[in-house]
Amino acid sequence: MHYCIGDVHGCYDEMIALIDKIKRKDQDARFYFVGDFVDRGPKVWETIEWVMNNVTLDGEFQSVQGNHEQMVMQWYIEYCEWMSKKIRLGSPPTPNYDFMDRAKERGMLDPLKLKPIMDFFVSLPFHIEVTVPGRGDTTVTYDIVHAWYNYDEPEDSAQQYFDNLWRREVNGNFDSDHVIIHGHTPTLTMMYVNKPYSSPGMIVYRRNSINIDGGCVFTAKIDDLPGHLCGICLETLEEFYSPTLEERLSFKDRVAYIRKYRTGPNPYREELLKRLPEK
């Protein structure tokens, strides 16, 4: 079956644990990441190395490009231009986050050493479409992107690419029967907290869209909200977390969280389940 995993951001240990958890249940699992492997997290370089060794365009592990990969590639262009100058004035250009620091720690600031990473990032598609069996003779199509999919734009338009990487949409997909799987906006941010049918730090469903960015990299609780690396099975909507809510919160905090945020069935998830085969 097919599984999607949310924004990793250098949370290498959680990523490996989540993959292992899913594989123990489904040895033939195929995995799709929504990008953002770099920046912020504790093991960015280990994550990069694993991804470059395992992610391909059509294999067991696939991924779309995230906006953080794009930011790193833009920095690399500016950095190469600065390094090529005979006389370098001032400090080198720096990326928005900590990629340069992590590269320096690894002795990788030579543009030639960084080039294979950039070539890999640029090879990642902006969008992957996956179709699974639906109920009866129907099918359900998922559009896997980092941020959002715009059904009013051509697949290769500049606006589509921008939306794929950057758009923050938390209200749902009202333009297509396809289901958008995305990350980009952590579900423990105020765009979700205290909104109906939101479980901060966990998978959030809206009309024909699923946000799987649980904000795992924010390991310290934000206003007592837990962050997770999230995974979901496209055939069943079974959810997987690393770490789990039980591992992230004490019993007391977990009970308080469930009482506040998990008050009943999510109607958007229930609607999607009706389109999938019965278990």
PDB file of C-alpha atoms in Angstrom:
ATOM      1  CA  MET A   1       0.000   0.000   0.000  1.00  0.00           C
ATOM      2  CA  HIS A   2       0.947   3.681  -0.247  1.00  0.00           C
ATOM      3  CA  TYR A   3       2.039   5.843   2.695  1.00  0.00           C
ATOM      4  CA  CYS A   4       2.805   9.546   2.970  1.00  0.00           C
ATOM      5  CA  ILE A   5       5.187  11.053   5.537  1.00  0.00           C
ATOM      6  CA  GLY A   6       5.187  14.696   6.632  1.00  0.00           C
ATOM      7  CA  ASP A   7       7.953  17.312   6.899  1.00  0.00           C
ATOM      8  CA  VAL A   8      11.084  15.678   8.383  1.00  0.00           C
ATOM      9  CA  HIS A   9      13.302  18.763   8.964  1.00  0.00           C
ATOM     10  CA  GLY A  10      16.288  16.771  10.145  1.00  0.00           C
ATOM     11  CA  CYS A  11      14.331  14.558  12.556  1.00  0.00           C
ATOM     12  CA  TYR A  12      16.274  11.542  11.321  1.00  0.00           C
ATOM     13  CA  ASP A  13      15.645   9.214  14.273  1.00  0.00           C
ATOM     14  CA  GLU A  14      11.901   9.818  14.146  1.00  0.00           C
ATOM     15  CA  MET A  15      11.902   9.264  10.371  1.00  0.00           C
ATOM     16  CA  ILE A  16      13.661   5.893  10.600  1.00  0.00           C
ATOM     17  CA  ALA A  17      11.422   4.823  13.488  1.00  0.00           C
ATOM     18  CA  LEU A  18       8.297   5.765  11.520  1.00  0.00           C
ATOM     19  CA  ILE A  19       9.439   3.906   8.405  1.00  0.00           C
ATOM     20  CA  ASP A  20      10.255   0.826  10.484  1.00  0.00           C
ATOM     21  CA  LYS A  21       6.867   1.009  12.209  1.00  0.00           C
ATOM     22  CA  ILE A  22       5.045   1.071   8.871  1.00  0.00           C
ATOM     23  CA  LYS A  23       7.238  -1.658   7.350  1.00  0.00           C
ATOM     24  CA  ARG A  24       6.538  -3.984  10.264  1.00  0.00           C
ATOM     25  CA  LYS A  25       2.887  -3.785   9.263  1.00  0.00           C
ATOM     26  CA  ASP A  26       3.368  -3.713   5.476  1.00  0.00           C
ATOM     27  CA  GLN A  27       6.613  -5.092   4.042  1.00  0.00           C
ATOM     28  CA  ASP A  28       5.611  -3.960   0.544  1.00  0.00           C
ATOM     29  CA  ALA A  29       4.901  -0.357   1.573  1.00  0.00           C
ATOM     30  CA  ARG A  30       5.678   2.461  -0.853  1.00  0.00           C
ATOM     31  CA  PHE A  31       6.549   5.790   0.733  1.00  0.00           C
ATOM     32  CA  TYR A  32       5.979   9.384  -0.396  1.00  0.00           C
ATOM     33  CA  PHE A  33       7.521  12.333   1.419  1.00  0.00           C
ATOM     34  CA  VAL A  34       6.208  15.896   1.147  1.00  0.00           C
ATOM     35  CA  GLY A  35       9.687  17.459   1.202  1.00  0.00           C
ATOM     36  CA  ASP A  36      11.428  19.751   3.701  1.00  0.00           C
ATOM     37  CA  PHE A  37      14.157  17.331   4.746  1.00  0.00           C
ATOM     38  CA  VAL A  38      16.540  20.142   5.713  1.00  0.00           C
ATOM     39  CA  ASP A  39      16.771  22.973   8.279  1.00  0.00           C
ATOM     40  CA  ARG A  40      15.979  23.266  11.976  1.00  0.00           C
ATOM     41  CA  GLY A  41      16.373  19.661  13.092  1.00  0.00           C
ATOM     42  CA  PRO A  42      19.112  17.852  15.019  1.00  0.00           C
ATOM     43  CA  LYS A  43      20.280  15.442  12.288  1.00  0.00           C
ATOM     44  CA  VAL A  44      19.923  17.276   8.997  1.00  0.00           C
ATOM     45  CA  TRP A  45      23.022  15.742   7.419  1.00  0.00           C
ATOM     46  CA  GLU A  46      22.105  12.181   8.353  1.00  0.00           C
ATOM     47  CA  THR A  47      18.689  12.849   6.821  1.00  0.00           C
ATOM     48  CA  ILE A  48      20.209  14.207   3.603  1.00  0.00           C
ATOM     49  CA  GLU A  49      22.516  11.200   3.266  1.00  0.00           C
ATOM     50  CA  TRP A  50      19.667   8.736   3.808  1.00  0.00           C
ATOM     51  CA  VAL A  51      17.378  10.514   1.387  1.00  0.00           C
ATOM     52  CA  MET A  52      20.021  10.688  -1.355  1.00  0.00           C
ATOM     53  CA  ASN A  53      20.705   6.960  -0.935  1.00  0.00           C
ATOM     54  CA  ASN A  54      17.067   5.877  -0.888  1.00  0.00           C
ATOM     55  CA  VAL A  55      14.710   8.325  -2.609  1.00  0.00           C
ATOM     56  CA  THR A  56      14.241   7.834  -6.352  1.00  0.00           C
ATOM     57  CA  LEU A  57      11.722   9.009  -8.916  1.00  0.00           C
ATOM     58  CA  ASP A  58       9.886   5.673  -9.161  1.00  0.00           C
ATOM     59  CA  GLY A  59      11.058   3.394  -6.357  1.00  0.00           C
ATOM     60  CA  GLU A  60      10.070   2.367  -2.851  1.00  0.00           C
ATOM     61  CA  PHE A  61      10.772   5.869  -1.520  1.00  0.00           C
ATOM     62  CA  GLN A  62       9.713   8.963  -3.467  1.00  0.00           C
ATOM     63  CA  SER A  63       9.394  12.640  -2.593  1.00  0.00           C
ATOM     64  CA  VAL A  64       8.287  16.015  -3.823  1.00  0.00           C
ATOM     65  CA  GLN A  65      10.411  19.122  -3.361  1.00  0.00           C
ATOM     66  CA  GLY A  66       9.819  21.351  -0.357  1.00  0.00           C
ATOM     67  CA  ASN A  67      10.255  25.083  -0.014  1.00  0.00           C
ATOM     68  CA  HIS A  68      13.248  24.563   2.285  1.00  0.00           C
ATOM     69  CA  GLU A  69      15.024  22.596  -0.441  1.00  0.00           C
ATOM     70  CA  GLN A  70      14.258  25.439  -2.830  1.00  0.00           C
ATOM     71  CA  MET A  71      15.663  28.018  -0.399  1.00  0.00           C
ATOM     72  CA  VAL A  72      18.859  25.999  -0.039  1.00  0.00           C
ATOM     73  CA  MET A  73      19.229  25.771  -3.823  1.00  0.00           C
ATOM     74  CA  GLN A  74      18.781  29.533  -4.181  1.00  0.00           C
ATOM     75  CA  TRP A  75      21.435  30.090  -1.510  1.00  0.00           C
ATOM     76  CA  TYR A  76      23.770  27.690  -3.327  1.00  0.00           C
ATOM     77  CA  ILE A  77      23.539  29.741  -6.537  1.00  0.00           C
ATOM     78  CA  GLU A  78      24.424  32.926  -4.657  1.00  0.00           C
ATOM     79  CA  TYR A  79      27.169  31.161  -2.719  1.00  0.00           C
ATOM     80  CA  CYS A  80      28.774  29.798  -5.894  1.00  0.00           C
ATOM     81  CA  GLU A  81      28.741  33.281  -7.435  1.00  0.00           C
ATOM     82  CA  TRP A  82      30.429  34.718  -4.325  1.00  0.00           C
ATOM     83  CA  MET A  83      33.023  31.924  -4.243  1.00  0.00           C
ATOM     84  CA  SER A  84      33.862  32.427  -7.933  1.00  0.00           C
ATOM     85  CA  LYS A  85      34.945  36.045  -7.430  1.00  0.00           C
ATOM     86  CA  LYS A  86      38.670  36.742  -7.327  1.00  0.00           C
ATOM     87  CA  ILE A  87      38.107  39.414  -4.721  1.00  0.00           C
ATOM     88  CA  ARG A  88      35.444  38.555  -2.147  1.00  0.00           C
ATOM     89  CA  LEU A  89      34.103  41.520  -0.263  1.00  0.00           C
ATOM     90  CA  GLY A  90      32.288  41.010   3.011  1.00  0.00           C
ATOM     91  CA  SER A  91      30.887  37.746   4.307  1.00  0.00           C
ATOM     92  CA  PRO A  92      29.490  35.006   2.080  1.00  0.00           C
ATOM     93  CA  PRO A  93      25.730  34.903   1.510  1.00  0.00           C
ATOM     94  CA  THR A  94      23.911  32.887   4.126  1.00  0.00           C
ATOM     95  CA  PRO A  95      20.728  30.823   3.797  1.00  0.00           C
ATOM     96  CA  ASN A  96      17.563  31.663   5.701  1.00  0.00           C
ATOM     97  CA  TYR A  97      18.089  28.810   8.148  1.00  0.00           C
ATOM     98  CA  ASP A  98      20.987  26.635   9.316  1.00  0.00           C
ATOM     99  CA  PHE A  99      21.979  24.619   6.231  1.00  0.00           C
ATOM    100  CA  MET A 100      25.287  26.461   5.858  1.00  0.00           C
ATOM    101  CA  ASP A 101      26.203  25.778   9.490  1.00  0.00           C
ATOM    102  CA  ARG A 102      25.459  22.075   9.081  1.00  0.00           C
ATOM    103  CA  ALA A 103      27.510  21.943   5.868  1.00  0.00           C
ATOM    104  CA  LYS A 104      30.420  23.675   7.597  1.00  0.00           C
ATOM    105  CA  GLU A 105      30.333  21.138  10.440  1.00  0.00           C
ATOM    106  CA  ARG A 106      30.709  18.383   7.842  1.00  0.00           C
ATOM    107  CA  GLY A 107      33.474  20.096   5.891  1.00  0.00           C
ATOM    108  CA  MET A 108      31.107  20.416   2.924  1.00  0.00           C
ATOM    109  CA  LEU A 109      31.231  24.131   2.101  1.00  0.00           C
ATOM    110  CA  ASP A 110      33.117  23.510  -1.144  1.00  0.00           C
ATOM    111  CA  PRO A 111      30.608  24.127  -3.980  1.00  0.00           C
ATOM    112  CA  LEU A 112      31.804  20.949  -5.727  1.00  0.00           C
ATOM    113  CA  LYS A 113      31.028  18.890  -2.622  1.00  0.00           C
ATOM    114  CA  LEU A 114      27.582  20.457  -2.350  1.00  0.00           C
ATOM    115  CA  LYS A 115      26.707  20.028  -6.020  1.00  0.00           C
ATOM    116  CA  PRO A 116      25.444  16.405  -5.779  1.00  0.00           C
ATOM    117  CA  ILE A 117      23.034  17.489  -3.042  1.00  0.00           C
ATOM    118  CA  MET A 118      21.745  20.378  -5.143  1.00  0.00           C
ATOM    119  CA  ASP A 119      21.430  18.137  -8.201  1.00  0.00           C
ATOM    120  CA  PHE A 120      19.364  15.753  -6.118  1.00  0.00           C
ATOM    121  CA  PHE A 121      17.125  18.508  -4.761  1.00  0.00           C
ATOM    122  CA  VAL A 122      16.472  19.946  -8.210  1.00  0.00           C
ATOM    123  CA  SER A 123      15.537  16.480  -9.499  1.00  0.00           C
ATOM    124  CA  LEU A 124      12.618  16.200  -7.078  1.00  0.00           C
ATOM    125  CA  PRO A 125       9.210  16.788  -8.678  1.00  0.00           C
ATOM    126  CA  PHE A 126       6.768  19.376  -7.387  1.00  0.00           C
ATOM    127  CA  HIS A 127       3.792  17.009  -7.513  1.00  0.00           C
ATOM    128  CA  ILE A 128       3.136  13.258  -7.439  1.00  0.00           C
ATOM    129  CA  GLU A 129      -0.254  11.760  -8.282  1.00  0.00           C
ATOM    130  CA  VAL A 130      -1.273   8.445  -6.717  1.00  0.00           C
ATOM    131  CA  THR A 131      -4.552   6.652  -7.455  1.00  0.00           C
ATOM    132  CA  VAL A 132      -5.858   3.883  -5.187  1.00  0.00           C
ATOM    133  CA  PRO A 133      -8.975   1.680  -5.357  1.00  0.00           C
ATOM    134  CA  GLY A 134     -12.130   3.280  -4.023  1.00  0.00           C
ATOM    135  CA  ARG A 135     -15.441   1.825  -2.940  1.00  0.00           C
ATOM    136  CA  GLY A 136     -17.138  -0.297  -5.586  1.00  0.00           C
ATOM    137  CA  ASP A 137     -15.744   0.397  -9.050  1.00  0.00           C
ATOM    138  CA  THR A 138     -14.424   3.857  -8.168  1.00  0.00           C
ATOM    139  CA  THR A 139     -10.939   5.165  -7.493  1.00  0.00           C
ATOM    140  CA  VAL A 140      -9.537   7.878  -5.244  1.00  0.00           C
ATOM    141  CA  THR A 141      -6.760  10.118  -6.557  1.00  0.00           C
ATOM    142  CA  TYR A 142      -4.313  11.850  -4.234  1.00  0.00           C
ATOM    143  CA  ASP A 143      -2.255  14.859  -5.277  1.00  0.00           C
ATOM    144  CA  ILE A 144       0.899  14.818  -3.129  1.00  0.00           C
ATOM    145  CA  VAL A 145       2.584  18.217  -2.854  1.00  0.00           C
ATOM    146  CA  HIS A 146       4.576  20.101  -0.258  1.00  0.00           C
ATOM    147  CA  ALA A 147       2.169  22.999   0.344  1.00  0.00           C
ATOM    148  CA  TRP A 148      -0.893  22.989  -1.930  1.00  0.00           C
ATOM    149  CA  TYR A 149      -2.227  22.098  -5.395  1.00  0.00           C
ATOM    150  CA  ASN A 150      -3.989  24.671  -7.560  1.00  0.00           C
ATOM    151  CA  TYR A 151      -6.571  23.078  -9.863  1.00  0.00           C
ATOM    152  CA  ASP A 152      -7.050  26.336 -11.757  1.00  0.00           C
ATOM    153  CA  GLU A 153      -3.435  26.402 -12.958  1.00  0.00           C
ATOM    154  CA  PRO A 154      -1.567  24.299 -15.554  1.00  0.00           C
ATOM    155  CA  GLU A 155       0.732  21.673 -14.072  1.00  0.00           C
ATOM    156  CA  ASP A 156       3.871  23.476 -15.257  1.00  0.00           C
ATOM    157  CA  SER A 157       2.897  27.101 -14.592  1.00  0.00           C
ATOM    158  CA  ALA A 158       4.920  29.411 -12.359  1.00  0.00           C
ATOM    159  CA  GLN A 159       1.858  30.001 -10.164  1.00  0.00           C
ATOM    160  CA  GLN A 160       1.373  26.238  -9.735  1.00  0.00           C
ATOM    161  CA  TYR A 161       4.989  25.824  -8.671  1.00  0.00           C
ATOM    162  CA  PHE A 162       4.598  28.662  -6.179  1.00  0.00           C
ATOM    163  CA  ASP A 163       1.444  27.099  -4.732  1.00  0.00           C
ATOM    164  CA  ASN A 164       3.076  23.658  -4.610  1.00  0.00           C
ATOM    165  CA  LEU A 165       5.913  25.054  -2.484  1.00  0.00           C
ATOM    166  CA  TRP A 166       4.573  28.041  -0.557  1.00  0.00           C
ATOM    167  CA  ARG A 167       0.805  28.441  -0.363  1.00  0.00           C
ATOM    168  CA  ARG A 168      -0.758  28.077   3.072  1.00  0.00           C
ATOM    169  CA  GLU A 169      -4.319  26.782   2.749  1.00  0.00           C
ATOM    170  CA  VAL A 170      -6.058  25.442   5.850  1.00  0.00           C
ATOM    171  CA  ASN A 171      -9.714  25.465   4.823  1.00  0.00           C
ATOM    172  CA  GLY A 172      -9.821  22.543   2.402  1.00  0.00           C
ATOM    173  CA  ASN A 173     -10.056  21.713  -1.288  1.00  0.00           C
ATOM    174  CA  PHE A 174     -13.346  22.780  -2.846  1.00  0.00           C
ATOM    175  CA  ASP A 175     -12.138  22.655  -6.468  1.00  0.00           C
ATOM    176  CA  SER A 176     -11.706  18.933  -7.120  1.00  0.00           C
ATOM    177  CA  ASP A 177     -12.660  15.444  -5.962  1.00  0.00           C
ATOM    178  CA  HIS A 178      -8.947  14.669  -5.791  1.00  0.00           C
ATOM    179  CA  VAL A 179      -7.521  14.639  -2.277  1.00  0.00           C
ATOM    180  CA  ILE A 180      -4.534  16.910  -1.584  1.00  0.00           C
ATOM    181  CA  ILE A 181      -1.874  15.464   0.719  1.00  0.00           C
ATOM    182  CA  HIS A 182       0.422  18.223   1.969  1.00  0.00           C
ATOM    183  CA  GLY A 183       2.582  19.554   4.766  1.00  0.00           C
ATOM    184  CA  HIS A 184       4.301  22.973   4.984  1.00  0.00           C
ATOM    185  CA  THR A 185       2.072  24.482   7.700  1.00  0.00           C
ATOM    186  CA  PRO A 186       2.539  22.616  11.001  1.00  0.00           C
ATOM    187  CA  THR A 187      -0.770  21.619  12.499  1.00  0.00           C
ATOM    188  CA  LEU A 188       0.331  22.893  15.917  1.00  0.00           C
ATOM    189  CA  THR A 189       0.451  26.503  14.676  1.00  0.00           C
ATOM    190  CA  MET A 190      -2.290  29.010  15.449  1.00  0.00           C
ATOM    191  CA  MET A 191      -3.733  28.497  11.955  1.00  0.00           C
ATOM    192  CA  TYR A 192      -5.097  25.203  13.339  1.00  0.00           C
ATOM    193  CA  VAL A 193      -5.145  25.431  17.125  1.00  0.00           C
ATOM    194  CA  ASN A 194      -8.641  25.904  18.550  1.00  0.00           C
ATOM    195  CA  LYS A 195     -10.204  25.460  15.101  1.00  0.00           C
ATOM    196  CA  PRO A 196     -12.938  22.818  14.674  1.00  0.00           C
ATOM    197  CA  TYR A 197     -11.741  19.284  13.975  1.00  0.00           C
ATOM    198  CA  SER A 198      -8.061  20.090  14.512  1.00  0.00           C
ATOM    199  CA  SER A 199      -5.669  17.939  16.520  1.00  0.00           C
ATOM    200  CA  PRO A 200      -2.584  20.142  16.965  1.00  0.00           C
ATOM    201  CA  GLY A 201       0.663  18.352  16.182  1.00  0.00           C
ATOM    202  CA  MET A 202      -1.196  15.479  14.545  1.00  0.00           C
ATOM    203  CA  ILE A 203      -2.798  14.831  11.146  1.00  0.00           C
ATOM    204  CA  VAL A 204      -5.583  17.288  10.315  1.00  0.00           C
ATOM    205  CA  TYR A 205      -8.353  16.667   7.774  1.00  0.00           C
ATOM    206  CA  ARG A 206     -10.259  19.227   5.761  1.00  0.00           C
ATOM    207  CA  ARG A 207     -12.547  18.821   2.772  1.00  0.00           C
ATOM    208  CA  ASN A 208     -10.594  16.698   0.267  1.00  0.00           C
ATOM    209  CA  SER A 209      -7.270  17.627   1.868  1.00  0.00           C
ATOM    210  CA  ILE A 210      -5.032  16.168   4.561  1.00  0.00           C
ATOM    211  CA  ASN A 211      -2.216  18.026   6.324  1.00  0.00           C
ATOM    212  CA  ILE A 212       0.458  15.620   7.549  1.00  0.00           C
ATOM    213  CA  ASP A 213       2.959  18.147   8.957  1.00  0.00           C
ATOM    214  CA  GLY A 214       2.734  17.551  12.701  1.00  0.00           C
ATOM    215  CA  GLY A 215       5.659  19.853  13.485  1.00  0.00           C
ATOM    216  CA  CYS A 216       7.964  17.075  14.686  1.00  0.00           C
ATOM    217  CA  VAL A 217      10.988  19.390  14.642  1.00  0.00           C
ATOM    218  CA  PHE A 218       9.429  21.507  17.377  1.00  0.00           C
ATOM    219  CA  THR A 219      10.359  18.919  19.980  1.00  0.00           C
ATOM    220  CA  ALA A 220       9.841  21.330  22.857  1.00  0.00           C
ATOM    221  CA  LYS A 221       6.126  21.671  23.407  1.00  0.00           C
ATOM    222  CA  ILE A 222       4.629  24.863  22.060  1.00  0.00           C
ATOM    223  CA  ASP A 223       2.029  26.054  24.555  1.00  0.00           C
ATOM    224  CA  ASP A 224       1.871  22.457  25.831  1.00  0.00           C
ATOM    225  CA  LEU A 225       1.169  21.097  22.334  1.00  0.00           C
ATOM    226  CA  PRO A 226       3.101  18.023  21.132  1.00  0.00           C
ATOM    227  CA  GLY A 227       4.744  17.766  17.703  1.00  0.00           C
ATOM    228  CA  HIS A 228       4.977  14.504  15.764  1.00  0.00           C
ATOM    229  CA  LEU A 229       6.318  13.087  12.527  1.00  0.00           C
ATOM    230  CA  CYS A 230       3.156  11.883  10.825  1.00  0.00           C
ATOM    231  CA  GLY A 231       2.463   9.091   8.382  1.00  0.00           C
ATOM    232  CA  ILE A 232      -0.780   8.024   6.724  1.00  0.00           C
ATOM    233  CA  CYS A 233      -1.886   5.085   4.583  1.00  0.00           C
ATOM    234  CA  LEU A 234      -3.682   6.268   1.453  1.00  0.00           C
ATOM    235  CA  GLU A 235      -5.766   3.099   1.111  1.00  0.00           C
ATOM    236  CA  THR A 236      -7.137   3.135   4.678  1.00  0.00           C
ATOM    237  CA  LEU A 237      -6.304   6.528   6.275  1.00  0.00           C
ATOM    238  CA  GLU A 238      -4.611   4.642   9.110  1.00  0.00           C
ATOM    239  CA  GLU A 239      -2.377   7.097  10.965  1.00  0.00           C
ATOM    240  CA  PHE A 240       1.165   6.490  12.206  1.00  0.00           C
ATOM    241  CA  TYR A 241       3.190   8.719  14.519  1.00  0.00           C
ATOM    242  CA  SER A 242       6.794   8.973  15.651  1.00  0.00           C
ATOM    243  CA  PRO A 243       6.918   9.496  18.522  1.00  0.00           C
ATOM    244  CA  THR A 244       3.392   8.579  19.553  1.00  0.00           C
ATOM    245  CA  LEU A 245       1.168  10.801  21.654  1.00  0.00           C
ATOM    246  CA  GLU A 246       1.808   8.420  24.564  1.00  0.00           C
ATOM    247  CA  GLU A 247       5.559   8.879  24.172  1.00  0.00           C
ATOM    248  CA  ARG A 248       5.315  12.648  23.778  1.00  0.00           C
ATOM    249  CA  LEU A 249       3.015  13.490  26.695  1.00  0.00           C
ATOM    250  CA  SER A 250       2.601  12.385  30.281  1.00  0.00           C
ATOM    251  CA  PHE A 251      -0.617  10.554  31.119  1.00  0.00           C
ATOM    252  CA  LYS A 252      -2.109  13.685  32.678  1.00  0.00           C
ATOM    253  CA  ASP A 253      -1.197  15.907  29.711  1.00  0.00           C
ATOM    254  CA  ARG A 254      -2.386  13.258  27.265  1.00  0.00           C
ATOM    255  CA  VAL A 255      -5.811  13.023  28.900  1.00  0.00           C
ATOM    256  CA  ALA A 256      -6.120  16.817  28.844  1.00  0.00           C
ATOM    257  CA  TYR A 257      -5.116  16.909  25.173  1.00  0.00           C
ATOM    258  CA  ILE A 258      -7.629  14.235  24.142  1.00  0.00           C
ATOM    259  CA  ARG A 259     -10.451  15.891  26.082  1.00  0.00           C
ATOM    260  CA  LYS A 260      -9.763  19.225  24.444  1.00  0.00           C
ATOM    261  CA  TYR A 261      -8.886  18.272  20.868  1.00  0.00           C
ATOM    262  CA  ARG A 262     -10.240  14.785  20.144  1.00  0.00           C
ATOM    263  CA  THR A 263     -13.885  15.245  21.017  1.00  0.00           C
ATOM    264  CA  GLY A 264     -15.437  13.035  18.346  1.00  0.00           C
ATOM    265  CA  PRO A 265     -15.206  11.723  14.770  1.00  0.00           C
ATOM    266  CA  ASN A 266     -13.788  14.154  12.216  1.00  0.00           C
ATOM    267  CA  PRO A 267     -16.491  14.618   9.529  1.00  0.00           C
ATOM    268  CA  TYR A 268     -13.906  15.328   6.823  1.00  0.00           C
ATOM    269  CA  ARG A 269     -12.103  12.081   7.579  1.00  0.00           C
ATOM    270  CA  GLU A 270     -15.399  10.195   7.736  1.00  0.00           C
ATOM    271  CA  GLU A 271     -16.337  11.595   4.321  1.00  0.00           C
ATOM    272  CA  LEU A 272     -13.056  10.373   2.843  1.00  0.00           C
ATOM    273  CA  LEU A 273     -13.422   6.951   4.454  1.00  0.00           C
ATOM    274  CA  LYS A 274     -16.771   6.526   2.684  1.00  0.00           C
ATOM    275  CA  ARG A 275     -14.907   6.792  -0.632  1.00  0.00           C
ATOM    276  CA  LEU A 276     -12.446   4.036   0.296  1.00  0.00           C
ATOM    277  CA  PRO A 277     -13.121   0.269   0.502  1.00  0.00           C
ATOM    278  CA  GLU A 278     -14.623  -0.909   3.767  1.00  0.00           C
ATOM    279  CA  LYS A 279     -12.156  -2.611   6.093  1.00  0.00           C
TER     280      LYS A 279
END
